[in-house]
Coordinates of C-alpha atoms in Angstrom, one line a residue:
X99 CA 7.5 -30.5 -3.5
X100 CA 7.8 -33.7 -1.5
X101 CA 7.4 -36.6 -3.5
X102 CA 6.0 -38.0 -0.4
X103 CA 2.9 -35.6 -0.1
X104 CA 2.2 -35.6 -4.0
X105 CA -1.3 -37.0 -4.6
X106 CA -2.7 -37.7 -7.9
X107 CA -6.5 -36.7 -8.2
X108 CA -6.4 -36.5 -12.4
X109 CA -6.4 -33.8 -15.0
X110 CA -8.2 -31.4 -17.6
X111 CA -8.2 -34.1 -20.0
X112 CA -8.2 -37.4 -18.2
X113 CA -10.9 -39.0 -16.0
X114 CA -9.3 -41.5 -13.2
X115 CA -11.4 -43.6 -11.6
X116 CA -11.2 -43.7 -8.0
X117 CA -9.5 -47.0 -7.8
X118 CA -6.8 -45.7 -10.5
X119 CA -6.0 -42.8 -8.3
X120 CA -5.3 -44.7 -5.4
X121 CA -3.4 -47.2 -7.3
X122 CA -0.6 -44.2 -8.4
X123 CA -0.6 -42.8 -5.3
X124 CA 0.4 -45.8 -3.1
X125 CA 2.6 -47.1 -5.5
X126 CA 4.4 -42.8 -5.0
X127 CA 4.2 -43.2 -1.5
X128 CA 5.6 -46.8 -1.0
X129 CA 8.6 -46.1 -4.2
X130 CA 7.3 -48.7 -6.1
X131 CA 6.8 -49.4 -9.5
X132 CA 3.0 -49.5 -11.0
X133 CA 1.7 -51.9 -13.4
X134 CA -0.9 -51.1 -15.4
X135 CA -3.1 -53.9 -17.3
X136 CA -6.3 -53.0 -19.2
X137 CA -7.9 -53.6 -22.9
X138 CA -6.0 -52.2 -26.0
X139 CA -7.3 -48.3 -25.5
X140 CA -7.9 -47.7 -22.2
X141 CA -5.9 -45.1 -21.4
X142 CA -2.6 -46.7 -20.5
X143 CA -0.2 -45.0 -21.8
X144 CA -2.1 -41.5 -21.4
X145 CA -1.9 -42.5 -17.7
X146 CA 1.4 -41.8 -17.5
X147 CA 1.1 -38.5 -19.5
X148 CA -1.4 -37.8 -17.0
X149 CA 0.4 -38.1 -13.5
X150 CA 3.1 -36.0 -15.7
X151 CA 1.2 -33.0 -16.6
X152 CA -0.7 -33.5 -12.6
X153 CA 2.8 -33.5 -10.9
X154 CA 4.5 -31.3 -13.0
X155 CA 7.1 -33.8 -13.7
X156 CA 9.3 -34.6 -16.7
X157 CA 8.0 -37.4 -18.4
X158 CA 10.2 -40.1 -20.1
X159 CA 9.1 -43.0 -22.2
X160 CA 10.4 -46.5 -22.8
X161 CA 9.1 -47.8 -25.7
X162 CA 9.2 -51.2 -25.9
X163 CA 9.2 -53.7 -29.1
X164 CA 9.7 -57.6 -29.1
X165 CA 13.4 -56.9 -30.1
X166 CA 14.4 -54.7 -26.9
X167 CA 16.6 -55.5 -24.5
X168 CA 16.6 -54.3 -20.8
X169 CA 20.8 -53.5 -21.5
X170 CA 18.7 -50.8 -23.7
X171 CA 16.9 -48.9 -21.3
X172 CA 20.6 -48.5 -19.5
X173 CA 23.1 -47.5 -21.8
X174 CA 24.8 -48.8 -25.0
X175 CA 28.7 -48.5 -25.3
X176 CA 29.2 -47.8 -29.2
X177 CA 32.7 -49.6 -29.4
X178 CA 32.1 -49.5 -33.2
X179 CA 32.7 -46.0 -33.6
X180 CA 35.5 -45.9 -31.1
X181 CA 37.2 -48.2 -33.7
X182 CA 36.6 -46.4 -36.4
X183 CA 37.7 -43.1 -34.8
X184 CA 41.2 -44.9 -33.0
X185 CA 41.8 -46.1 -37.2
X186 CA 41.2 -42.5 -38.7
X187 CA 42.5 -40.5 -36.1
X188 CA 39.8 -39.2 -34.0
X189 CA 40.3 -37.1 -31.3
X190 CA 39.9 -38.2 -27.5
X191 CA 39.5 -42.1 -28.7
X192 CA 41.0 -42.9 -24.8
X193 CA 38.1 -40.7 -23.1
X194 CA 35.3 -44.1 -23.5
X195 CA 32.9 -41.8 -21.8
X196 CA 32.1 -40.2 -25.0
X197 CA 31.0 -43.7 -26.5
X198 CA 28.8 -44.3 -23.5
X199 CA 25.2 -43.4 -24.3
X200 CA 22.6 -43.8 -21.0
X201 CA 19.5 -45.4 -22.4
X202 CA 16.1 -44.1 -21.3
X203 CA 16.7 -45.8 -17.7
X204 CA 19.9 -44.3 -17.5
X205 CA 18.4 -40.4 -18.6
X206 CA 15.7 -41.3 -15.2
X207 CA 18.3 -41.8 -13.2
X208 CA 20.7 -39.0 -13.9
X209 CA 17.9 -36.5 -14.0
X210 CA 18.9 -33.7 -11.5
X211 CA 15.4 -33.5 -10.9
X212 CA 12.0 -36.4 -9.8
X213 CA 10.6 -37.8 -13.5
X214 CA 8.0 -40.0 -14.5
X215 CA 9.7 -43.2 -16.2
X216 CA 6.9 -44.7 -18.6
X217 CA 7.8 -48.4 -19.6
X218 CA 5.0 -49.0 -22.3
X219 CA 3.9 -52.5 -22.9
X220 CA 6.7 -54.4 -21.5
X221 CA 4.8 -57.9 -22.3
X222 CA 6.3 -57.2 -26.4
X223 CA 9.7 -58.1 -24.6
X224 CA 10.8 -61.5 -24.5
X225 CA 10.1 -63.4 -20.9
X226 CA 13.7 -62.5 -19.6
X227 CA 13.4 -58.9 -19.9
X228 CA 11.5 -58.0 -16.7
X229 CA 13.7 -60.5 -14.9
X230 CA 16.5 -58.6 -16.3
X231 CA 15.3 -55.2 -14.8
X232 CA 14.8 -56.6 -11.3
X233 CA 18.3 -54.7 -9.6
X234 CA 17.7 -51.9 -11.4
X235 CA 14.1 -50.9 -10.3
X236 CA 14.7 -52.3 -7.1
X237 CA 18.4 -50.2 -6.3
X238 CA 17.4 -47.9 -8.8
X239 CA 21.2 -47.7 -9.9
X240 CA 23.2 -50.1 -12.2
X241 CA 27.1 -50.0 -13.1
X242 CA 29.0 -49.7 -16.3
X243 CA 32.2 -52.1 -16.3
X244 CA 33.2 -50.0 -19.7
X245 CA 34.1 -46.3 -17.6
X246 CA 33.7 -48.2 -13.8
X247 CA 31.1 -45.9 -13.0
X248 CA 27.8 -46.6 -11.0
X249 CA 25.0 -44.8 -12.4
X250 CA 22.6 -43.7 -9.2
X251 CA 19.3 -42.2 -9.2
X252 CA 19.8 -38.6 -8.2
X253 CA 15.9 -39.0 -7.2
X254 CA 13.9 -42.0 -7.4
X255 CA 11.5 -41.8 -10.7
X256 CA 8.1 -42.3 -10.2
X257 CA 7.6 -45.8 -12.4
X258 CA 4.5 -46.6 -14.5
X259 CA 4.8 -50.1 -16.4
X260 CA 1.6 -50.8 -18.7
X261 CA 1.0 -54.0 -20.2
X262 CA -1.7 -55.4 -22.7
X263 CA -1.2 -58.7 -20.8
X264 CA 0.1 -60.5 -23.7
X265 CA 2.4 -63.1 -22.1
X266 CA 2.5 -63.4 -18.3
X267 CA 5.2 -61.2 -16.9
X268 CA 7.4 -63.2 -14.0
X269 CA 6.4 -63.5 -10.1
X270 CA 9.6 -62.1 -8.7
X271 CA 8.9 -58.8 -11.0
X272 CA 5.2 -58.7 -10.0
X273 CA 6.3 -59.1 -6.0
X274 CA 7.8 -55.5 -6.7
X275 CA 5.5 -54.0 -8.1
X276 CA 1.8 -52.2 -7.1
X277 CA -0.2 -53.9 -9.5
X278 CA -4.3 -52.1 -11.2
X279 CA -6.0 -53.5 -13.8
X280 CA -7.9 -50.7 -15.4
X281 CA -11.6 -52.4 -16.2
X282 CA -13.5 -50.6 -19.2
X283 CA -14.9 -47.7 -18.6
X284 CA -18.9 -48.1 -17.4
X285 CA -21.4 -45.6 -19.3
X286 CA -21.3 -43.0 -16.9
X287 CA -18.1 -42.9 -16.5
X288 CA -17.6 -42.8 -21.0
X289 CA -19.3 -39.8 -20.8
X290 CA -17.5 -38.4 -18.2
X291 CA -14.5 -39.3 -21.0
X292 CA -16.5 -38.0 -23.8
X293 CA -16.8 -34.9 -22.6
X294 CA -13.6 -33.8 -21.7
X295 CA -12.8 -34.2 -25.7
X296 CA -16.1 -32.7 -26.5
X297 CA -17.1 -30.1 -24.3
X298 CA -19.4 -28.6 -26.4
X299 CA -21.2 -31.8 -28.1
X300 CA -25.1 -32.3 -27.7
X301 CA -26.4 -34.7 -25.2
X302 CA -28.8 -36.7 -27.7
X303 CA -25.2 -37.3 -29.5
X304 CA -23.8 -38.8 -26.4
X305 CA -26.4 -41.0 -25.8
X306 CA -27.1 -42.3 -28.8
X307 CA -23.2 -43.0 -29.8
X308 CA -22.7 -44.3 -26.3
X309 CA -26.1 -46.8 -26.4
X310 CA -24.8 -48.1 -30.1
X311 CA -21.1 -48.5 -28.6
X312 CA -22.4 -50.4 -25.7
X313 CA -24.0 -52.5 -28.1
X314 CA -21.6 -53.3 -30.2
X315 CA -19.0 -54.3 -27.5
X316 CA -22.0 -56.7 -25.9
X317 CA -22.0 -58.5 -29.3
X318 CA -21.1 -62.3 -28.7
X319 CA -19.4 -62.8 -32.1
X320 CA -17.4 -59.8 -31.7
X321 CA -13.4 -60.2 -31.9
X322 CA -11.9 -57.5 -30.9
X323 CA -14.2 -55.1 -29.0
X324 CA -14.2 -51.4 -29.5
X325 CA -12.3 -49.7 -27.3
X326 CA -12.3 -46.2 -25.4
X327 CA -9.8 -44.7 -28.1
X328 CA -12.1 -45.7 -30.9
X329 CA -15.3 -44.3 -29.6
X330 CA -13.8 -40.9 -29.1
X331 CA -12.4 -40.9 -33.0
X332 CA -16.0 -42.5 -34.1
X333 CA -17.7 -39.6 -32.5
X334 CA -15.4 -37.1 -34.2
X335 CA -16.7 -39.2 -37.3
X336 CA -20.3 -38.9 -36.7
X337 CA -19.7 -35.1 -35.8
X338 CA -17.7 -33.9 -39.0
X339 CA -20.7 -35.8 -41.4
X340 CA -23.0 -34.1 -39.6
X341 CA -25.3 -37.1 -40.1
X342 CA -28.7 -37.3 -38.4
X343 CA -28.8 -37.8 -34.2
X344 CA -31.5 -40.4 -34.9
X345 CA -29.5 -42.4 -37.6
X346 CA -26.2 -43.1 -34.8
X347 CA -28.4 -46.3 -33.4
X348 CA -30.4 -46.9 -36.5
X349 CA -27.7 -47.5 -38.8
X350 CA -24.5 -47.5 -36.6
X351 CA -22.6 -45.1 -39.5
X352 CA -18.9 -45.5 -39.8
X353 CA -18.7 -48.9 -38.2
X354 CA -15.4 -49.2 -39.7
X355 CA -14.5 -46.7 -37.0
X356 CA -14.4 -49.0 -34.0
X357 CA -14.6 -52.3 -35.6
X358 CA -11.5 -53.5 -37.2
X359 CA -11.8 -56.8 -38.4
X360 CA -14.3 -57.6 -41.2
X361 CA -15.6 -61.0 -39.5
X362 CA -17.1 -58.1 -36.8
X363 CA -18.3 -56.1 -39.5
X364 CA -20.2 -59.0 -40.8
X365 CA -21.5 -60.0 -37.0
X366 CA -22.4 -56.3 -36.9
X367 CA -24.5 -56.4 -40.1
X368 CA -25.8 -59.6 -39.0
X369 CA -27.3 -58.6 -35.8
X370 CA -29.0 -55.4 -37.6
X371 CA -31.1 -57.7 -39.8
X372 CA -32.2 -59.6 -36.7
X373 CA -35.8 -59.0 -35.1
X374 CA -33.9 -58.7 -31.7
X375 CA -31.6 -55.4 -33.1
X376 CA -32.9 -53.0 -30.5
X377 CA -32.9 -49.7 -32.5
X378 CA -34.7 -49.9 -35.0

């Protein structure tokens, strides 16, 4: 297919809003690269897995940690072993391609066919590392002085970059980019979300898990709000203890669920025992 008439419009098991939707498909019809900022658990990194399954694309993923290097993501020349084989007599020590490993970059690029390149949470990286990257996403190629060979994409990857806007990533790498901040999910569309993981669960359920999540997150003393991950494991909780539909707002079961800290467990008791708790 035309990477130029490929629309996203979502999948079986992940609602895009509108917004989103328009945000991949520019960002596939212009070759760019899209950055994707949001809250801890909103669906990131299952974006990416998303557009995958909805193109029928490959996906590869670049998982990044505060010790990675963008020289990662390209290849990595293991001169190490090449030593050790030239000293113990390893066979075809003067072929240096076979030390050459491509990195998960390189793997895009070579692919015979269009992937999906995921770069998850590129803010863990230290400032230089999108700087770094800034040839390479643009030419979508980069060379390896070791074999002097230039490593081209056979066919441009669609790029998804998420971030959990840790540090502030640099202006020339946001010029090249097509940037969408994902905001949290309204209630409509968390049930929209709820259901696709629980087809089968009972309205009242729904409503009353959604009306004390909503809750919680509005909480001024909260630290680190719920997010859309932990609802969907809370309500697995609530299901498998088959507690009482009329106790989910009351007592707000399992708070350990989607609160994390216990300076929010403590705001949470603390707003039950006020007058102004609104379920009881």
């Amino acid at each position: 297919m035309d990477s130029n008439k490929q629309t996203f419009s979502g999948s079986m098991d992940y609602v895009a809003s509108e917004d989103l939707m328009r945000a991949v498909n520019i960002a596939v019809a212009l070759e760019k690269p899209l950055l994707i900022k949001g809250e801890p658990g909103t669906g990131k990194t299952m974006l990416a897995q998303s557009v995958s399954k909805a193109l029928g694309k490959e996906l590869i993923i670049w998982n990044i940690k505060s010790t990675t290097k963008a020289q990662d993501g390209l290849y990595v020349y293991d001169v190490v072993q090449r030593l050790y084989d030239s000293q113990f007599g390893g066979e075809g020590v003067d072929n240096i391609k076979k030390y050459v490993k491509l990195g998960k970059l390189g793997d895009a690029f070579s692919s015979d066919e269009q992937v999906i390149l995921l770069i998850d949470e590129i803010d863990k990286a230290d400032l230089e590392f999108p700087n770094d990257l800034l040839w390479e996403l643009d030419k979508m190629e980069f060379y390896i002085p070791e074999t002097g060979e230039t490593i081209k994409a056979k066919k441009r990857p669609i790029v998804i970059i998420t971030s959990n806007a840790e540090k502030e990533l640099p202006d020339a790498f946001l010029r090249r980019c097509i940037f969408h901040y994902i905001e949290f999910p309204n209630e409509e569309l968390m049930k929209e979300i709820i259901r696709v993981h629980y087809p089968n669960l009972e309205q009242n359920i729904i409503d009353q898990a959604i009306a004390a999540f909503y809750y919680v997150r509005s909480l001024r003393d909260i630290q680190k709000k719920p997010s859309t991950s932990e609802i969907i494991d809370w309500i697995q909780a609530l299901t498998i203890s088959g507690i009482p539909v009329n106790k989910i707002t009351k007592e707000i079961p399992f708070a350990g669920v989607i609160l994390k800290k216990n300076e929010d467990l403590d705001a949470l008791n603390m707003a039950k025992k006020r007058a102004t708790y609104p379920f009881k």
